[in-house]
Structures are given as structure tokens and as C-alpha cells.
Short mmCIF file of C-alpha atoms and ligand atoms in Angstrom, two decimals:
data_model
loop_
_atom_site.label_atom_id
_atom_site.label_comp_id
_atom_site.label_asym_id
_atom_site.label_seq_id
_atom_site.Cartn_x
_atom_site.Cartn_y
_atom_site.Cartn_z
CA MET A 24 -12.77 -40.29 -31.60
CA ARG A 25 -10.90 -39.61 -35.05
CA VAL A 26 -11.49 -36.26 -37.12
CA LEU A 27 -10.48 -35.52 -40.60
CA LEU A 28 -9.66 -31.94 -40.80
CA VAL A 29 -9.32 -30.42 -44.34
CA GLU A 30 -8.14 -26.86 -44.51
CA ASP A 31 -5.40 -25.43 -46.40
CA ASP A 32 -4.79 -22.38 -44.64
CA PRO A 33 -1.70 -23.20 -42.67
CA MET A 34 -2.40 -20.90 -39.58
CA ILE A 35 -6.06 -21.87 -39.36
CA GLY A 36 -5.27 -25.44 -39.80
CA GLN A 37 -2.60 -25.38 -37.32
CA ALA A 38 -4.82 -23.76 -34.66
CA MET A 39 -7.75 -25.87 -35.31
CA HIS A 40 -5.22 -29.44 -35.71
CA ASP A 41 -3.65 -28.12 -32.30
CA ALA A 42 -7.12 -27.40 -30.52
CA LEU A 43 -8.69 -30.65 -31.46
CA LYS A 44 -5.45 -32.60 -30.22
CA ASP A 45 -5.97 -30.49 -26.82
CA ALA A 46 -9.33 -31.74 -26.78
CA ALA A 47 -8.28 -35.52 -27.04
CA TYR A 48 -9.40 -35.88 -30.59
CA ALA A 49 -7.17 -38.06 -33.04
CA VAL A 50 -6.89 -36.13 -35.73
CA ASP A 51 -5.52 -36.25 -39.26
CA TRP A 52 -4.98 -32.76 -41.39
CA LEU A 53 -5.21 -32.73 -45.15
CA ARG A 54 -4.90 -29.72 -47.27
CA ASN A 55 -6.52 -30.88 -50.62
CA GLY A 56 -9.86 -31.69 -51.17
CA GLN A 57 -8.96 -34.61 -53.70
CA THR A 58 -6.88 -36.20 -51.10
CA ALA A 59 -9.48 -36.03 -48.35
CA LEU A 60 -12.15 -37.91 -50.91
CA GLU A 61 -9.39 -40.69 -51.21
CA THR A 62 -8.69 -40.65 -47.56
CA LEU A 63 -12.32 -40.84 -46.65
CA ALA A 64 -12.93 -43.96 -48.73
CA LEU A 65 -10.24 -45.95 -46.86
CA GLN A 66 -10.46 -44.63 -43.45
CA HIS A 67 -13.12 -44.54 -40.61
CA TYR A 68 -13.60 -40.82 -39.23
CA ASP A 69 -16.28 -39.89 -36.52
CA LEU A 70 -16.28 -36.51 -37.96
CA VAL A 71 -15.21 -34.42 -40.83
CA LEU A 72 -14.31 -30.47 -40.74
CA LEU A 73 -14.42 -29.15 -44.12
CA ASP A 74 -13.31 -25.88 -45.51
CA LEU A 75 -14.74 -24.97 -48.59
CA GLY A 76 -12.31 -22.93 -50.85
CA LEU A 77 -9.45 -25.91 -51.10
CA PRO A 78 -7.16 -26.76 -53.79
CA GLY A 79 -8.00 -30.27 -55.53
CA ARG A 80 -11.55 -30.50 -55.14
CA ASP A 81 -13.34 -27.60 -53.14
CA GLY A 82 -15.56 -28.15 -50.32
CA ARG A 83 -18.79 -28.21 -51.99
CA GLU A 84 -17.72 -31.07 -54.67
CA VAL A 85 -16.13 -33.14 -51.53
CA LEU A 86 -19.50 -32.94 -49.81
CA GLY A 87 -21.55 -33.61 -53.13
CA VAL A 88 -19.16 -36.75 -53.67
CA LEU A 89 -19.64 -37.95 -50.20
CA ARG A 90 -23.22 -37.96 -50.02
CA ALA A 91 -23.57 -39.31 -53.53
CA ARG A 92 -21.80 -42.56 -52.22
CA ALA A 93 -23.83 -42.69 -49.21
CA ASP A 94 -21.12 -41.82 -47.06
CA ALA A 95 -23.19 -40.37 -43.73
CA VAL A 96 -20.07 -39.43 -41.92
CA PRO A 97 -21.12 -36.39 -39.78
CA LEU A 98 -19.66 -33.22 -41.07
CA LEU A 99 -19.28 -29.42 -40.35
CA VAL A 100 -18.71 -26.80 -42.85
CA VAL A 101 -15.93 -24.26 -41.91
CA THR A 102 -16.23 -21.40 -44.06
CA ALA A 103 -14.66 -17.96 -44.46
CA ARG A 104 -17.37 -17.07 -46.91
CA ASP A 105 -20.45 -15.81 -44.71
CA ALA A 106 -22.65 -15.03 -47.35
CA LEU A 107 -26.21 -16.42 -46.13
CA ASP A 108 -26.61 -18.72 -49.63
CA ASP A 109 -23.44 -20.22 -49.22
CA ARG A 110 -24.37 -21.30 -45.66
CA LEU A 111 -27.47 -22.60 -46.98
CA GLN A 112 -26.06 -24.52 -49.71
CA GLY A 113 -23.60 -26.09 -47.39
CA LEU A 114 -26.88 -27.27 -45.36
CA ASP A 115 -28.70 -28.40 -48.16
CA GLY A 116 -25.91 -30.07 -49.67
CA GLY A 117 -25.58 -32.32 -46.65
CA ALA A 118 -23.47 -30.79 -44.20
CA ASP A 119 -24.79 -31.00 -40.75
CA ASP A 120 -23.58 -27.53 -39.63
CA TYR A 121 -21.54 -24.76 -40.55
CA LEU A 122 -19.01 -22.58 -38.89
CA VAL A 123 -17.96 -19.14 -40.08
CA LYS A 124 -14.50 -17.86 -39.69
CA PRO A 125 -13.14 -16.38 -37.67
CA PHE A 126 -14.57 -18.52 -34.70
CA GLU A 127 -13.43 -19.31 -31.00
CA MET A 128 -11.97 -22.89 -30.74
CA ALA A 129 -14.35 -23.37 -27.64
CA GLU A 130 -17.21 -22.81 -30.28
CA LEU A 131 -15.82 -25.22 -32.72
CA LEU A 132 -15.46 -27.76 -30.25
CA ALA A 133 -18.98 -27.23 -28.89
CA ARG A 134 -20.50 -27.35 -32.26
CA MET A 135 -18.64 -30.66 -33.06
CA ARG A 136 -20.19 -32.01 -29.72
CA ALA A 137 -23.44 -31.04 -30.73
CA VAL A 138 -23.51 -32.54 -34.04
CA LEU A 139 -21.96 -35.83 -32.78
CA ARG A 140 -24.87 -35.77 -30.58
CA ARG A 141 -27.34 -35.61 -33.06
CA LYS A 142 -25.92 -37.85 -35.04
CA GLY A 143 -25.64 -40.08 -32.37
CA GLY A 144 -29.30 -40.10 -32.14
CA SER A 145 -29.04 -38.59 -28.31
CA ALA A 146 -30.02 -35.24 -27.10
CA ALA A 147 -28.09 -36.10 -23.80
CA PRO A 148 -24.86 -34.53 -23.45
CA LEU A 149 -23.52 -37.22 -21.44
CA LEU A 150 -22.23 -40.65 -22.75
CA GLY A 151 -23.22 -43.63 -20.62
CA ASN A 152 -24.32 -47.30 -20.32
CA GLY A 153 -26.33 -46.86 -17.05
CA VAL A 154 -23.29 -47.49 -14.70
CA LEU A 155 -20.62 -45.13 -16.42
CA ALA A 156 -21.39 -41.65 -17.49
CA LEU A 157 -18.85 -39.66 -19.44
CA ASP A 158 -19.18 -35.84 -20.20
CA PRO A 159 -17.69 -35.02 -23.64
CA ALA A 160 -17.10 -31.19 -22.33
CA THR A 161 -15.18 -31.60 -19.34
CA HIS A 162 -13.84 -35.08 -19.76
CA GLU A 163 -15.14 -36.20 -16.40
CA ALA A 164 -16.59 -39.69 -16.16
CA SER A 165 -18.10 -41.30 -12.78
CA VAL A 166 -19.44 -44.61 -11.61
CA GLU A 167 -23.18 -44.89 -10.80
CA GLY A 168 -23.51 -41.29 -9.91
CA ALA A 169 -20.31 -41.08 -7.51
CA THR A 170 -17.89 -38.15 -7.55
CA PRO A 171 -16.78 -37.52 -11.21
CA VAL A 172 -13.20 -37.95 -11.81
CA ARG A 173 -11.32 -36.51 -14.27
CA LEU A 174 -9.72 -38.31 -17.35
CA SER A 175 -6.34 -37.58 -19.23
CA GLN A 176 -6.91 -36.91 -22.89
CA ARG A 177 -6.22 -40.68 -24.15
CA GLU A 178 -8.07 -42.24 -21.39
CA PHE A 179 -10.85 -40.15 -22.22
CA ALA A 180 -10.51 -40.83 -26.04
CA LEU A 181 -10.47 -44.75 -25.23
CA LEU A 182 -13.67 -44.58 -22.92
CA GLN A 183 -15.45 -42.63 -25.23
CA ALA A 184 -14.60 -44.86 -27.93
CA LEU A 185 -16.12 -47.80 -25.86
CA LEU A 186 -19.14 -45.97 -24.59
CA LEU A 187 -20.06 -44.91 -28.03
CA ARG A 188 -20.62 -48.70 -28.60
CA PRO A 189 -21.89 -50.28 -25.17
CA GLY A 190 -22.04 -53.91 -25.59
CA ALA A 191 -19.61 -54.07 -28.72
CA ILE A 192 -16.14 -55.74 -28.35
CA LEU A 193 -13.45 -53.38 -29.73
CA SER A 194 -9.96 -54.53 -30.77
CA ARG A 195 -6.67 -53.30 -29.90
CA ALA A 196 -6.53 -51.98 -33.68
CA GLU A 197 -9.95 -50.62 -33.48
CA LEU A 198 -9.22 -48.57 -29.92
CA GLU A 199 -6.04 -47.42 -31.63
CA ASP A 200 -7.59 -46.01 -34.62
CA ARG A 201 -9.71 -43.82 -32.39
CA ILE A 202 -6.89 -42.72 -29.94
CA TYR A 203 -4.11 -41.96 -32.61
CA GLY A 204 -3.98 -39.96 -35.92
CA PHE A 205 -1.82 -40.38 -38.68
CA GLY A 206 1.94 -39.84 -37.55
CA ASP A 207 1.26 -40.09 -33.97
CA GLU A 208 3.46 -42.52 -32.20
CA VAL A 209 1.42 -45.56 -30.99
CA GLU A 210 3.48 -46.86 -27.88
CA SER A 211 3.38 -50.53 -27.27
CA ASN A 212 0.87 -51.64 -24.61
CA ALA A 213 -0.84 -48.22 -24.66
CA VAL A 214 -4.35 -49.37 -24.85
CA GLU A 215 -3.47 -51.91 -21.98
CA TYR A 216 -1.86 -49.10 -20.03
CA LEU A 217 -4.96 -46.84 -20.66
CA ILE A 218 -7.31 -49.67 -19.64
CA HIS A 219 -5.46 -50.22 -16.39
CA ALA A 220 -5.45 -46.48 -15.70
CA LEU A 221 -9.11 -46.20 -16.37
CA ARG A 222 -9.83 -49.25 -14.10
CA ARG A 223 -7.80 -47.71 -11.26
CA LYS A 224 -10.02 -44.63 -11.54
CA LEU A 225 -13.40 -46.18 -12.44
CA GLY A 226 -13.23 -49.66 -10.67
CA SER A 227 -12.02 -52.90 -12.25
CA ASP A 228 -15.34 -53.63 -13.47
CA ALA A 229 -15.95 -50.53 -15.60
CA ILE A 230 -14.38 -52.24 -18.68
CA ARG A 231 -14.52 -55.90 -19.67
CA ASN A 232 -11.64 -57.67 -21.25
CA VAL A 233 -12.66 -60.35 -23.77
CA ARG A 234 -9.31 -62.33 -23.90
CA GLY A 235 -7.51 -62.33 -27.38
CA VAL A 236 -10.53 -60.24 -28.70
CA GLY A 237 -11.00 -56.93 -27.02
CA TRP A 238 -12.53 -54.50 -24.54
CA MET A 239 -16.10 -53.68 -24.11
CA VAL A 240 -18.23 -51.63 -21.48
CA SER A 241 -21.51 -53.38 -20.85
CA LYS A 242 -24.85 -52.50 -22.50
CA ALA A 243 -27.50 -50.61 -20.52
CA GLY A 244 -30.52 -52.51 -18.88
CA1 CA B 312 -9.50 -22.35 -47.84
#
């Protein structure tokens, strides 16, 4: 799952960046509102974390431009301004939630999961396809109700990408895009290696390979 972090404060940005990476998100960190808009026009993100006070364009303008061009990317405003009207403006302007600084990283991650769940159209905290279940909070996966197994960060990121679209074939490039941020070194065969590791943990039928095209998990029902 790929996240764009837009935050110009170096300490807050670094702390958020590290917490997101620890939680297995592929994260790109930008510090300028204009750059963020340009990047969002080119690169798919699953979620945006947006500071309001930014150089280039401020966060409110970024949000306005995004929604005006019908970009519905899930977006969480992270703001130091805790005035009530600012918060309401953020939500009226198309933000899905807001978080007031300072905040605990655990709360940030929980709010992100909640936004992703709501935008995904499901209230269930688990991702699944009827066979596999994946818990985004604990990074544990199970097969047909068997004892959950713990996944590594990248195993989790890969399985999450597949389970967000059961029945869809994702190519190697699409999977790498969900697992790695800008500047992350992509090891060759990383996707094959992760698929192999997931099959060892979850059984060889858990993930199907469609030769020459990509990988998929079956659709429920
Ligand atoms: Ca700022």
C-alpha cells in the first residue's frame, strides 16, 4: 500500500515516515504542496497524509485542486492548527479525516486504517476473499480460519495489494509499486521471493500465478 506524505516539518515528517515504513507502507515523502500536486497527477497512491501549512501551495489549496480534478484519493489532513473551523474546513473541503498535532503514531496508523476501510466500502477490519483473511492491524494472515501466521512487512504489503482486488491479476510492476517507495532499492526477483515466502506460510494455493502476466488471489464466492 503506497502512501504520499506531504509534510515540511523535518522532525515530524521523519517520525511519520519511519512509523509508516515500520508499518509496511511504501511511503514517499514530499515537503512542498506544488510538488505534491504534480506527483499526485502521475503516481497512484492509496492514501495521502497532508499537512496544511506548506510551502509552494498550502494544504487547503492542494486539497481543493485534487477534488476539483475529481481525484478521490483517500486523504487525511494532519494539522498543527487545532482551531475547530480549520478542522471543519478540512472535512468540507474533501478530507476524509483529520489529525491534530501532536499525535501518537499508533493513532495515526489507526486513523489511516479506518479511512482506508471506509473508502474501501467495508466496515470489516479484516481483508479477505473467503479463503484468506488478513488483519491490517496485526499483519497476521490465516487460511480458512486456521491459526493466524505473522507476515513480514513486505509479505504483508504484497498480500494486502492482492486482497484489495481479489480476482484481479497484478503484474510485477504493479506489485512493486505497492511495496516500494521512491528511492527504495528494488531487489530483482523480490516479488517472486515474497510470493514464495507467502505460499510457504499460507499454502501453495493461496496465490495464483498467471504465467507471463502476474499474480492474483481468487475472488470470494
Ligand atoms: Ca507545515
